[in-house]
PDB file of C-alpha atoms and ligand atoms in Angstrom:
ATOM      1  CA  MET E   1      11.850  -9.825  -3.885  1.00  0.00           C
ATOM      2  CA  SER E   2       8.870 -10.757  -1.753  1.00  0.00           C
ATOM      3  CA  VAL E   3       7.915 -10.119   1.831  1.00  0.00           C
ATOM      4  CA  HIS E   4       8.018 -13.313   3.846  1.00  0.00           C
ATOM      5  CA  PRO E   5       5.751 -13.914   6.783  1.00  0.00           C
ATOM      6  CA  ALA E   6       7.935 -14.765   9.764  1.00  0.00           C
ATOM      7  CA  ALA E   7       5.433 -17.355  10.959  1.00  0.00           C
ATOM      8  CA  SER E   8       5.455 -20.334   8.633  1.00  0.00           C
ATOM      9  CA  PHE E   9       4.817 -23.096  11.125  1.00  0.00           C
ATOM     10  CA  SER E  10       1.982 -25.560  10.945  1.00  0.00           C
ATOM     11  CA  ARG E  11       2.436 -26.295  14.637  1.00  0.00           C
ATOM     12  CA  ALA E  12       4.047 -24.390  17.464  1.00  0.00           C
ATOM     13  CA  PRO E  13       7.818 -24.983  17.714  1.00  0.00           C
ATOM     14  CA  ALA E  14       9.414 -25.687  21.079  1.00  0.00           C
ATOM     15  CA  LEU E  15      10.449 -22.850  23.351  1.00  0.00           C
ATOM     16  CA  PRO E  16      12.964 -21.373  23.789  1.00  0.00           C
ATOM     17  CA  PHE E  17      13.563 -20.544  20.177  1.00  0.00           C
ATOM     18  CA  ALA E  18      16.086 -23.153  19.043  1.00  0.00           C
ATOM     19  CA  GLU E  19      13.917 -24.056  16.050  1.00  0.00           C
ATOM     20  CA  TRP E  20      12.598 -20.578  15.426  1.00  0.00           C
ATOM     21  CA  PRO E  21      13.347 -18.574  12.253  1.00  0.00           C
ATOM     22  CA  ARG E  22      16.835 -17.111  12.017  1.00  0.00           C
ATOM     23  CA  LEU E  23      17.361 -13.417  11.578  1.00  0.00           C
ATOM     24  CA  GLU E  24      19.988 -13.915   8.905  1.00  0.00           C
ATOM     25  CA  LYS E  25      22.880 -11.588   8.107  1.00  0.00           C
ATOM     26  CA  GLY E  26      21.913  -8.877   5.634  1.00  0.00           C
ATOM     27  CA  TRP E  27      18.208  -9.209   6.457  1.00  0.00           C
ATOM     28  CA  VAL E  28      15.880  -6.647   7.978  1.00  0.00           C
ATOM     29  CA  TRP E  29      13.001  -7.715  10.204  1.00  0.00           C
ATOM     30  CA  LEU E  30      10.364  -5.036  10.374  1.00  0.00           C
ATOM     31  CA  CYS E  31       8.727  -5.737  13.725  1.00  0.00           C
ATOM     32  CA  GLY E  32       5.996  -4.258  15.826  1.00  0.00           C
ATOM     33  CA  ALA E  33       6.883  -3.823  19.508  1.00  0.00           C
ATOM     34  CA  GLY E  34       3.310  -3.375  20.720  1.00  0.00           C
ATOM     35  CA  PRO E  35       1.928  -0.356  22.569  1.00  0.00           C
ATOM     36  CA  GLY E  36       4.401  -0.313  25.443  1.00  0.00           C
ATOM     37  CA  ASP E  37       4.022  -3.078  27.998  1.00  0.00           C
ATOM     38  CA  PRO E  38       6.866  -5.505  27.158  1.00  0.00           C
ATOM     39  CA  GLY E  39       4.479  -8.390  27.800  1.00  0.00           C
ATOM     40  CA  LEU E  40       2.622  -7.447  24.642  1.00  0.00           C
ATOM     41  CA  LEU E  41       5.590  -8.172  22.379  1.00  0.00           C
ATOM     42  CA  THR E  42       5.136 -11.151  20.043  1.00  0.00           C
ATOM     43  CA  LEU E  43       7.384 -14.212  20.374  1.00  0.00           C
ATOM     44  CA  HIS E  44       8.694 -13.547  16.876  1.00  0.00           C
ATOM     45  CA  ALA E  45       9.745 -10.049  17.914  1.00  0.00           C
ATOM     46  CA  LEU E  46      11.422 -11.436  21.062  1.00  0.00           C
ATOM     47  CA  ASN E  47      13.203 -14.009  18.931  1.00  0.00           C
ATOM     48  CA  ALA E  48      14.454 -11.187  16.665  1.00  0.00           C
ATOM     49  CA  LEU E  49      15.617  -9.154  19.678  1.00  0.00           C
ATOM     50  CA  ARG E  50      17.758 -12.073  20.806  1.00  0.00           C
ATOM     51  CA  GLN E  51      19.524 -12.314  17.432  1.00  0.00           C
ATOM     52  CA  ALA E  52      19.851  -8.723  16.193  1.00  0.00           C
ATOM     53  CA  ASP E  53      23.204  -7.052  15.631  1.00  0.00           C
ATOM     54  CA  VAL E  54      21.569  -3.653  15.423  1.00  0.00           C
ATOM     55  CA  ILE E  55      18.153  -2.319  16.377  1.00  0.00           C
ATOM     56  CA  VAL E  56      16.744   0.726  14.639  1.00  0.00           C
ATOM     57  CA  HIS E  57      13.893   1.785  16.892  1.00  0.00           C
ATOM     58  CA  ASP E  58      11.153   4.369  17.152  1.00  0.00           C
ATOM     59  CA  ALA E  59      10.730   6.898  19.921  1.00  0.00           C
ATOM     60  CA  LEU E  60       7.595   5.003  20.971  1.00  0.00           C
ATOM     61  CA  VAL E  61       9.434   1.751  21.708  1.00  0.00           C
ATOM     62  CA  ASN E  62       9.726   1.022  25.433  1.00  0.00           C
ATOM     63  CA  GLU E  63      13.378   1.132  26.599  1.00  0.00           C
ATOM     64  CA  ASP E  64      12.815  -1.959  28.756  1.00  0.00           C
ATOM     65  CA  ILE E  65      12.234  -3.951  25.576  1.00  0.00           C
ATOM     66  CA  LEU E  66      15.578  -2.804  24.124  1.00  0.00           C
ATOM     67  CA  ASP E  67      17.297  -4.018  27.332  1.00  0.00           C
ATOM     68  CA  TRP E  68      16.387  -7.549  26.258  1.00  0.00           C
ATOM     69  CA  ALA E  69      18.936  -7.189  23.454  1.00  0.00           C
ATOM     70  CA  PRO E  70      22.141  -6.232  25.311  1.00  0.00           C
ATOM     71  CA  GLN E  71      24.257  -7.510  22.423  1.00  0.00           C
ATOM     72  CA  ALA E  72      22.710  -5.183  19.861  1.00  0.00           C
ATOM     73  CA  GLN E  73      23.751  -1.693  18.855  1.00  0.00           C
ATOM     74  CA  ARG E  74      20.842   0.746  19.199  1.00  0.00           C
ATOM     75  CA  ILE E  75      19.973   3.458  16.715  1.00  0.00           C
ATOM     76  CA  ALA E  76      17.161   5.830  17.661  1.00  0.00           C
ATOM     77  CA  ALA E  77      15.202   6.771  14.551  1.00  0.00           C
ATOM     78  CA  GLY E  78      12.156   8.184  16.226  1.00  0.00           C
ATOM     79  CA  LYS E  79       9.691  10.402  14.464  1.00  0.00           C
ATOM     80  CA  ARG E  80       7.629  12.454  16.868  1.00  0.00           C
ATOM     81  CA  GLY E  81       5.241  15.146  15.615  1.00  0.00           C
ATOM     82  CA  GLY E  82       6.589  18.641  16.212  1.00  0.00           C
ATOM     83  CA  LYS E  83       9.994  17.536  17.492  1.00  0.00           C
ATOM     84  CA  PRO E  84      13.223  17.262  15.511  1.00  0.00           C
ATOM     85  CA  SER E  85      13.466  13.711  14.264  1.00  0.00           C
ATOM     86  CA  ALA E  86      15.062  11.535  11.662  1.00  0.00           C
ATOM     87  CA  LYS E  87      13.725  12.023   8.136  1.00  0.00           C
ATOM     88  CA  GLN E  88      11.903   9.008   6.737  1.00  0.00           C
ATOM     89  CA  ALA E  89      14.255   8.807   3.719  1.00  0.00           C
ATOM     90  CA  ASP E  90      17.256   8.766   6.056  1.00  0.00           C
ATOM     91  CA  ILE E  91      15.707   5.958   8.121  1.00  0.00           C
ATOM     92  CA  CYS E  92      15.220   3.896   4.944  1.00  0.00           C
ATOM     93  CA  ASP E  93      18.790   4.625   3.806  1.00  0.00           C
ATOM     94  CA  THR E  94      20.149   3.619   7.231  1.00  0.00           C
ATOM     95  CA  LEU E  95      18.267   0.301   7.143  1.00  0.00           C
ATOM     96  CA  ILE E  96      19.544  -0.453   3.629  1.00  0.00           C
ATOM     97  CA  ALA E  97      23.155   0.483   4.520  1.00  0.00           C
ATOM     98  CA  LEU E  98      23.135  -1.677   7.685  1.00  0.00           C
ATOM     99  CA  ALA E  99      21.722  -4.648   5.826  1.00  0.00           C
ATOM    100  CA  ARG E 100      24.325  -4.241   3.041  1.00  0.00           C
ATOM    101  CA  LYS E 101      27.044  -4.345   5.677  1.00  0.00           C
ATOM    102  CA  GLY E 102      25.851  -7.858   6.396  1.00  0.00           C
ATOM    103  CA  LEU E 103      24.315  -7.069   9.776  1.00  0.00           C
ATOM    104  CA  ARG E 104      21.177  -8.656  11.267  1.00  0.00           C
ATOM    105  CA  VAL E 105      18.893  -5.641  11.385  1.00  0.00           C
ATOM    106  CA  LEU E 106      15.852  -5.355  13.564  1.00  0.00           C
ATOM    107  CA  ARG E 107      13.614  -2.410  12.706  1.00  0.00           C
ATOM    108  CA  LEU E 108      11.432  -2.095  15.800  1.00  0.00           C
ATOM    109  CA  LYS E 109       8.391   0.135  15.628  1.00  0.00           C
ATOM    110  CA  GLY E 110       5.749   1.030  18.208  1.00  0.00           C
ATOM    111  CA  GLY E 111       2.492  -0.891  17.953  1.00  0.00           C
ATOM    112  CA  ASP E 112       2.068  -2.555  14.569  1.00  0.00           C
ATOM    113  CA  PRO E 113       4.476  -1.582  11.767  1.00  0.00           C
ATOM    114  CA  PHE E 114       1.773  -1.367   9.132  1.00  0.00           C
ATOM    115  CA  THR E 115      -0.731   0.644  11.227  1.00  0.00           C
ATOM    116  CA  PHE E 116      -0.006   4.383  10.826  1.00  0.00           C
ATOM    117  CA  GLY E 117       3.639   3.419  11.295  1.00  0.00           C
ATOM    118  CA  ARG E 118       5.078   4.156   7.871  1.00  0.00           C
ATOM    119  CA  GLY E 119       6.131   0.509   7.744  1.00  0.00           C
ATOM    120  CA  ALA E 120       4.815   0.266   4.204  1.00  0.00           C
ATOM    121  CA  GLU E 121       7.241   2.969   3.036  1.00  0.00           C
ATOM    122  CA  GLU E 122      10.151   1.187   4.676  1.00  0.00           C
ATOM    123  CA  ALA E 123       9.133  -2.199   3.279  1.00  0.00           C
ATOM    124  CA  ARG E 124       8.911  -0.712  -0.230  1.00  0.00           C
ATOM    125  CA  ALA E 125      12.276   1.004   0.072  1.00  0.00           C
ATOM    126  CA  LEU E 126      13.941  -2.239   1.261  1.00  0.00           C
ATOM    127  CA  MET E 127      12.336  -4.250  -1.495  1.00  0.00           C
ATOM    128  CA  ALA E 128      13.410  -1.703  -4.115  1.00  0.00           C
ATOM    129  CA  ALA E 129      16.964  -2.021  -2.784  1.00  0.00           C
ATOM    130  CA  GLN E 130      16.727  -5.845  -2.952  1.00  0.00           C
ATOM    131  CA  VAL E 131      17.194  -6.155   0.799  1.00  0.00           C
ATOM    132  CA  PRO E 132      15.487  -9.286   2.116  1.00  0.00           C
ATOM    133  CA  LEU E 133      12.765  -8.497   4.592  1.00  0.00           C
ATOM    134  CA  GLN E 134      10.435 -10.147   7.049  1.00  0.00           C
ATOM    135  CA  VAL E 135       7.461  -8.435   8.595  1.00  0.00           C
ATOM    136  CA  VAL E 136       6.306  -9.250  12.099  1.00  0.00           C
ATOM    137  CA  PRO E 137       3.030  -7.661  13.103  1.00  0.00           C
ATOM    138  CA  GLY E 138       2.542  -6.104  16.510  1.00  0.00           C
ATOM    139  CA  ILE E 139      -0.383  -5.272  18.768  1.00  0.00           C
ATOM    140  CA  THR E 140      -1.526  -1.854  17.648  1.00  0.00           C
ATOM    141  CA  SER E 141      -2.221   0.747  20.322  1.00  0.00           C
ATOM    142  CA  GLY E 142      -5.709   1.356  18.914  1.00  0.00           C
ATOM    143  CA  ILE E 143      -6.704  -2.187  19.901  1.00  0.00           C
ATOM    144  CA  GLY E 144      -4.389  -3.531  22.622  1.00  0.00           C
ATOM    145  CA  GLY E 145      -3.833  -0.108  24.229  1.00  0.00           C
ATOM    146  CA  LEU E 146      -7.532   0.486  24.455  1.00  0.00           C
ATOM    147  CA  ALA E 147      -8.144  -2.884  26.059  1.00  0.00           C
ATOM    148  CA  TYR E 148      -5.820  -1.817  28.906  1.00  0.00           C
ATOM    149  CA  ALA E 149      -7.988   1.264  29.301  1.00  0.00           C
ATOM    150  CA  GLY E 150     -11.073  -0.900  29.622  1.00  0.00           C
ATOM    151  CA  ILE E 151     -12.433   0.051  26.234  1.00  0.00           C
ATOM    152  CA  PRO E 152     -13.935  -2.772  24.145  1.00  0.00           C
ATOM    153  CA  LEU E 153     -14.144  -1.631  20.552  1.00  0.00           C
ATOM    154  CA  THR E 154     -17.018  -3.874  19.534  1.00  0.00           C
ATOM    155  CA  GLU E 155     -19.923  -5.274  21.427  1.00  0.00           C
ATOM    156  CA  ARG E 156     -22.541  -7.617  20.047  1.00  0.00           C
ATOM    157  CA  GLY E 157     -25.801  -5.883  19.481  1.00  0.00           C
ATOM    158  CA  ASP E 158     -24.451  -2.459  20.314  1.00  0.00           C
ATOM    159  CA  ASN E 159     -21.335  -1.503  18.437  1.00  0.00           C
ATOM    160  CA  GLN E 160     -20.665  -3.314  15.171  1.00  0.00           C
ATOM    161  CA  ALA E 161     -18.167  -1.092  13.384  1.00  0.00           C
ATOM    162  CA  VAL E 162     -14.837   0.559  14.111  1.00  0.00           C
ATOM    163  CA  THR E 163     -12.902   3.067  12.028  1.00  0.00           C
ATOM    164  CA  PHE E 164      -9.191   3.704  12.556  1.00  0.00           C
ATOM    165  CA  VAL E 165      -8.126   7.093  11.270  1.00  0.00           C
ATOM    166  CA  THR E 166      -5.146   9.420  11.543  1.00  0.00           C
ATOM    167  CA  GLY E 167      -5.627  12.923  12.959  1.00  0.00           C
ATOM    168  CA  HIS E 168      -2.837  14.464  10.949  1.00  0.00           C
ATOM    169  CA  ASP E 169      -1.336  13.931   7.540  1.00  0.00           C
ATOM    170  CA  ALA E 170       2.186  13.996   6.135  1.00  0.00           C
ATOM    171  CA  THR E 171       2.281  17.803   6.355  1.00  0.00           C
ATOM    172  CA  GLY E 172       1.546  17.729  10.095  1.00  0.00           C
ATOM    173  CA  GLY E 173      -1.806  19.444   9.567  1.00  0.00           C
ATOM    174  CA  PRO E 174      -5.264  17.911  10.221  1.00  0.00           C
ATOM    175  CA  ALA E 175      -5.708  14.947   7.901  1.00  0.00           C
ATOM    176  CA  ALA E 176      -7.045  16.823   4.894  1.00  0.00           C
ATOM    177  CA  SER E 177      -7.785  13.719   2.852  1.00  0.00           C
ATOM    178  CA  VAL E 178     -10.102  12.346   5.559  1.00  0.00           C
ATOM    179  CA  ASN E 179     -13.765  13.170   4.951  1.00  0.00           C
ATOM    180  CA  TRP E 180     -14.655  13.820   8.606  1.00  0.00           C
ATOM    181  CA  PRO E 181     -18.307  14.760   8.070  1.00  0.00           C
ATOM    182  CA  ALA E 182     -18.813  11.529   6.056  1.00  0.00           C
ATOM    183  CA  LEU E 183     -17.033   9.557   8.767  1.00  0.00           C
ATOM    184  CA  ALA E 184     -19.359  11.073  11.326  1.00  0.00           C
ATOM    185  CA  LYS E 185     -22.350   9.549   9.489  1.00  0.00           C
ATOM    186  CA  LEU E 186     -21.091   5.991  10.046  1.00  0.00           C
ATOM    187  CA  SER E 187     -22.620   4.576  13.184  1.00  0.00           C
ATOM    188  CA  GLY E 188     -19.605   2.986  14.816  1.00  0.00           C
ATOM    189  CA  THR E 189     -16.702   3.901  17.037  1.00  0.00           C
ATOM    190  CA  ILE E 190     -13.936   6.114  15.649  1.00  0.00           C
ATOM    191  CA  VAL E 191     -10.380   5.634  16.924  1.00  0.00           C
ATOM    192  CA  VAL E 192      -8.122   8.578  16.074  1.00  0.00           C
ATOM    193  CA  TYR E 193      -4.364   8.063  16.081  1.00  0.00           C
ATOM    194  CA  MET E 194      -2.183  11.213  16.259  1.00  0.00           C
ATOM    195  CA  GLY E 195      -5.274  13.252  17.009  1.00  0.00           C
ATOM    196  CA  MET E 196      -4.217  15.276  20.055  1.00  0.00           C
ATOM    197  CA  LYS E 197      -2.907  18.320  18.240  1.00  0.00           C
ATOM    198  CA  HIS E 198      -6.044  18.711  16.130  1.00  0.00           C
ATOM    199  CA  ALA E 199      -8.635  17.351  18.595  1.00  0.00           C
ATOM    200  CA  GLY E 200     -10.627  20.609  18.378  1.00  0.00           C
ATOM    201  CA  PRO E 201     -11.005  20.774  14.584  1.00  0.00           C
ATOM    202  CA  ILE E 202     -11.651  17.037  14.401  1.00  0.00           C
ATOM    203  CA  SER E 203     -14.424  17.116  16.997  1.00  0.00           C
ATOM    204  CA  ARG E 204     -16.023  20.155  15.378  1.00  0.00           C
ATOM    205  CA  ALA E 205     -15.955  18.446  11.965  1.00  0.00           C
ATOM    206  CA  LEU E 206     -17.618  15.375  13.471  1.00  0.00           C
ATOM    207  CA  ILE E 207     -20.317  17.477  15.118  1.00  0.00           C
ATOM    208  CA  THR E 208     -20.887  19.275  11.801  1.00  0.00           C
ATOM    209  CA  GLY E 209     -21.227  15.835  10.240  1.00  0.00           C
ATOM    210  CA  GLY E 210     -24.004  14.897  12.630  1.00  0.00           C
ATOM    211  CA  ARG E 211     -22.417  13.423  15.759  1.00  0.00           C
ATOM    212  CA  ALA E 212     -24.035  14.632  18.996  1.00  0.00           C
ATOM    213  CA  PRO E 213     -22.011  17.319  20.826  1.00  0.00           C
ATOM    214  CA  ASP E 214     -22.368  15.337  24.083  1.00  0.00           C
ATOM    215  CA  GLU E 215     -21.139  12.092  22.520  1.00  0.00           C
ATOM    216  CA  ILE E 216     -18.566  10.392  24.702  1.00  0.00           C
ATOM    217  CA  VAL E 217     -14.889  10.651  23.801  1.00  0.00           C
ATOM    218  CA  SER E 218     -12.281   8.707  25.728  1.00  0.00           C
ATOM    219  CA  ILE E 219      -8.691   9.886  25.597  1.00  0.00           C
ATOM    220  CA  VAL E 220      -6.101   7.239  26.394  1.00  0.00           C
ATOM    221  CA  MET E 221      -2.554   8.467  26.945  1.00  0.00           C
ATOM    222  CA  SER E 222       0.537   6.236  27.079  1.00  0.00           C
ATOM    223  CA  ALA E 223      -1.635   3.146  27.030  1.00  0.00           C
ATOM    224  CA  THR E 224      -0.200  -0.009  28.682  1.00  0.00           C
ATOM    225  CA  THR E 225       2.696   1.853  30.322  1.00  0.00           C
ATOM    226  CA  SER E 226       3.028   3.035  33.898  1.00  0.00           C
ATOM    227  CA  ALA E 227       2.166   6.533  32.598  1.00  0.00           C
ATOM    228  CA  GLN E 228      -1.202   5.403  31.262  1.00  0.00           C
ATOM    229  CA  ARG E 229      -4.024   7.859  31.842  1.00  0.00           C
ATOM    230  CA  VAL E 230      -7.624   7.721  30.673  1.00  0.00           C
ATOM    231  CA  ILE E 231     -10.106  10.525  30.695  1.00  0.00           C
ATOM    232  CA  VAL E 232     -13.663  10.457  29.478  1.00  0.00           C
ATOM    233  CA  SER E 233     -14.891  13.657  27.891  1.00  0.00           C
ATOM    234  CA  ARG E 234     -17.489  14.780  25.368  1.00  0.00           C
ATOM    235  CA  LEU E 235     -17.089  15.811  21.736  1.00  0.00           C
ATOM    236  CA  ASP E 236     -17.795  19.471  22.476  1.00  0.00           C
ATOM    237  CA  ARG E 237     -15.406  19.604  25.451  1.00  0.00           C
ATOM    238  CA  ILE E 238     -12.537  17.527  24.265  1.00  0.00           C
ATOM    239  CA  GLU E 239     -10.015  20.343  23.700  1.00  0.00           C
ATOM    240  CA  ALA E 240     -10.661  21.923  27.111  1.00  0.00           C
ATOM    241  CA  ASP E 241     -10.521  18.579  28.918  1.00  0.00           C
ATOM    242  CA  ILE E 242      -7.255  17.570  27.263  1.00  0.00           C
ATOM    243  CA  LEU E 243      -5.760  20.857  28.352  1.00  0.00           C
ATOM    244  CA  ALA E 244      -7.173  20.710  31.883  1.00  0.00           C
ATOM    245  CA  ALA E 245      -5.948  17.123  32.389  1.00  0.00           C
ATOM    246  CA  GLY E 246      -2.517  18.002  30.941  1.00  0.00           C
ATOM    247  CA  LEU E 247      -2.615  15.044  28.534  1.00  0.00           C
ATOM    248  CA  GLU E 248       0.172  14.724  25.994  1.00  0.00           C
ATOM    249  CA  PRO E 249       0.941  12.479  23.041  1.00  0.00           C
ATOM    250  CA  PRO E 250       1.058   9.587  22.523  1.00  0.00           C
ATOM    251  CA  ALA E 251      -2.651   9.331  22.990  1.00  0.00           C
ATOM    252  CA  LEU E 252      -5.688   7.965  21.187  1.00  0.00           C
ATOM    253  CA  LEU E 253      -9.108   9.549  20.885  1.00  0.00           C
ATOM    254  CA  VAL E 254     -12.003   7.104  20.978  1.00  0.00           C
ATOM    255  CA  ILE E 255     -15.278   8.578  19.800  1.00  0.00           C
ATOM    256  CA  GLY E 256     -18.443   6.576  20.267  1.00  0.00           C
ATOM    257  CA  LYS E 257     -19.866   3.685  22.139  1.00  0.00           C
ATOM    258  CA  GLY E 258     -16.640   1.827  22.728  1.00  0.00           C
ATOM    259  CA  VAL E 259     -16.369   2.754  26.405  1.00  0.00           C
ATOM    260  CA  LEU E 260     -16.964   0.418  29.248  1.00  0.00           C
ATOM    261  CA  ILE E 261     -18.890   2.957  31.311  1.00  0.00           C
ATOM    262  CA  PRO E 262     -21.036   4.976  28.892  1.00  0.00           C
ATOM    263  CA  GLY E 263     -22.828   8.009  30.159  1.00  0.00           C
ATOM    264  CA  GLN E 264     -20.063   9.176  32.447  1.00  0.00           C
ATOM    265  CA  ALA E 265     -19.215  12.636  31.201  1.00  0.00           C
ATOM    266  CA  ALA E 266     -16.814  13.765  33.916  1.00  0.00           C
ATOM    267  CA  PRO E 267     -13.117  13.171  33.354  1.00  0.00           C
ATOM    268  CA  ARG E 268     -12.114   9.895  34.937  1.00  0.00           C
ATOM    269  CA  VAL E 269      -8.658   8.487  35.570  1.00  0.00           C
ATOM    270  CA  THR E 270      -7.988   4.787  35.734  1.00  0.00           C
ATOM    271  CA  LEU E 271      -4.876   3.160  37.079  1.00  0.00           C
ATOM    272  CA  HIS E 272      -2.672   0.804  35.146  1.00  0.00           C
ATOM    273  CA  PRO E 273      -3.341  -2.020  34.703  1.00  0.00           C
ATOM    274  CA  PHE E 274      -7.037  -1.576  34.230  1.00  0.00           C
ATOM    275  CA  SER E 275      -9.109  -3.859  36.366  1.00  0.00           C
ATOM    276  CA  ILE E 276     -12.802  -4.411  35.765  1.00  0.00           C
ATOM    277  CA  ALA E 277     -13.266  -5.602  39.361  1.00  0.00           C
ATOM    278  CA  ALA E 278     -11.948  -2.279  40.631  1.00  0.00           C
ATOM    279  CA  GLU E 279     -14.658  -0.260  38.905  1.00  0.00           C
TER     280      GLU E 279
HETATM  281  N1  SAH B 301       2.197   1.916  14.687  1.00  0.00           N
HETATM  282  C1  SAH B 301       1.625   2.487  15.897  1.00  0.00           C
HETATM  283  C2  SAH B 301       1.060   3.866  15.645  1.00  0.00           C
HETATM  284  C3  SAH B 301       2.093   4.885  15.268  1.00  0.00           C
HETATM  285  S1  SAH B 301       1.388   6.478  15.017  1.00  0.00           S
HETATM  286  C4  SAH B 301       0.590   1.543  16.450  1.00  0.00           C
HETATM  287  O1  SAH B 301       0.220   0.541  15.774  1.00  0.00           O
HETATM  288  O2  SAH B 301       0.126   1.741  17.565  1.00  0.00           O
HETATM  289  C5  SAH B 301       1.640   7.211  16.602  1.00  0.00           C
HETATM  290  C6  SAH B 301       0.314   7.355  17.326  1.00  0.00           C
HETATM  291  O3  SAH B 301      -0.117   6.088  17.831  1.00  0.00           O
HETATM  292  C7  SAH B 301       0.357   8.262  18.540  1.00  0.00           C
HETATM  293  O4  SAH B 301       0.234   9.606  18.174  1.00  0.00           O
HETATM  294  C8  SAH B 301      -0.867   7.755  19.275  1.00  0.00           C
HETATM  295  O5  SAH B 301      -2.057   8.259  18.735  1.00  0.00           O
HETATM  296  C9  SAH B 301      -0.802   6.274  19.004  1.00  0.00           C
HETATM  297  N2  SAH B 301      -0.107   5.520  20.074  1.00  0.00           N
HETATM  298  C10 SAH B 301       0.973   4.752  19.946  1.00  0.00           C
HETATM  299  N3  SAH B 301       1.310   4.175  21.112  1.00  0.00           N
HETATM  300  C11 SAH B 301       0.429   4.600  22.021  1.00  0.00           C
HETATM  301  C12 SAH B 301       0.191   4.348  23.401  1.00  0.00           C
HETATM  302  N4  SAH B 301       0.977   3.546  24.123  1.00  0.00           N
HETATM  303  N5  SAH B 301      -0.839   4.981  24.004  1.00  0.00           N
HETATM  304  C13 SAH B 301      -1.692   5.776  23.313  1.00  0.00           C
HETATM  305  N6  SAH B 301      -1.527   6.050  21.998  1.00  0.00           N
HETATM  306  C14 SAH B 301      -0.508   5.458  21.365  1.00  0.00           C
END
């Protein structure tokens, strides 16, 4: 069993979707839904939404997107740190059982399914169960979400490297297998997913590793949604500023030069959608 790319066209097929790939009975499409704004969904994901019999979706998937599939049964299989949620093994078993019933299954995950989304585990489980599978990438929050916050991750001549890292591991603790001091020694921007709970220990480890205590950290909450908030803090104040601003997950920490207005240490809130002209 192999994973098929959904996109196998040499030229763009006509809209709206008559010639697009079929989500066949008994198949699972493992799709990214993007960071929140429905406009950031891919056309392949929209095509799958229109055909699905059942959608197994994450807590991070915007409800408005699910409303585009009124014909489909919805199964919430969200995993949110600290809150009761479906076990990963149960999610995999559910996907396999639905596919074996002959349903067209859309597994819709926030952002990109293979970026800190446990999509790899689901793909492996489906392949082991001989369930045919297509993977549709999505816009990950650590790229598309940050663009809505006005944060370019690279800039010629200034910022040539980006690291994406998770702030907690499978146990829910700070990501023990990440060598934070070594990461600190790389020159580029660090984007931390799932870093809110352990923002203090992470920032202290980065300072120990050599990052300046006054280095800018942007915190972007609920990027691309109407609840989007952005604050700009410093490495040594990040915990206090998160608390003072009342920020909650989902949020990304961006450490380093990847901010549009460097040097601004006071917390700053931008409105959605971000507009450069408004600055
Ligand atoms: N697969 C997802 C990431 C899942 S891990 C993706 O590609 O984006 C969950 C973490 O992603 C959250 O804790 C948060 O750090 C980040 N995240 C997801 N959506 C977000 C959003 N709209 N705004 C800010 N952070 C987001």
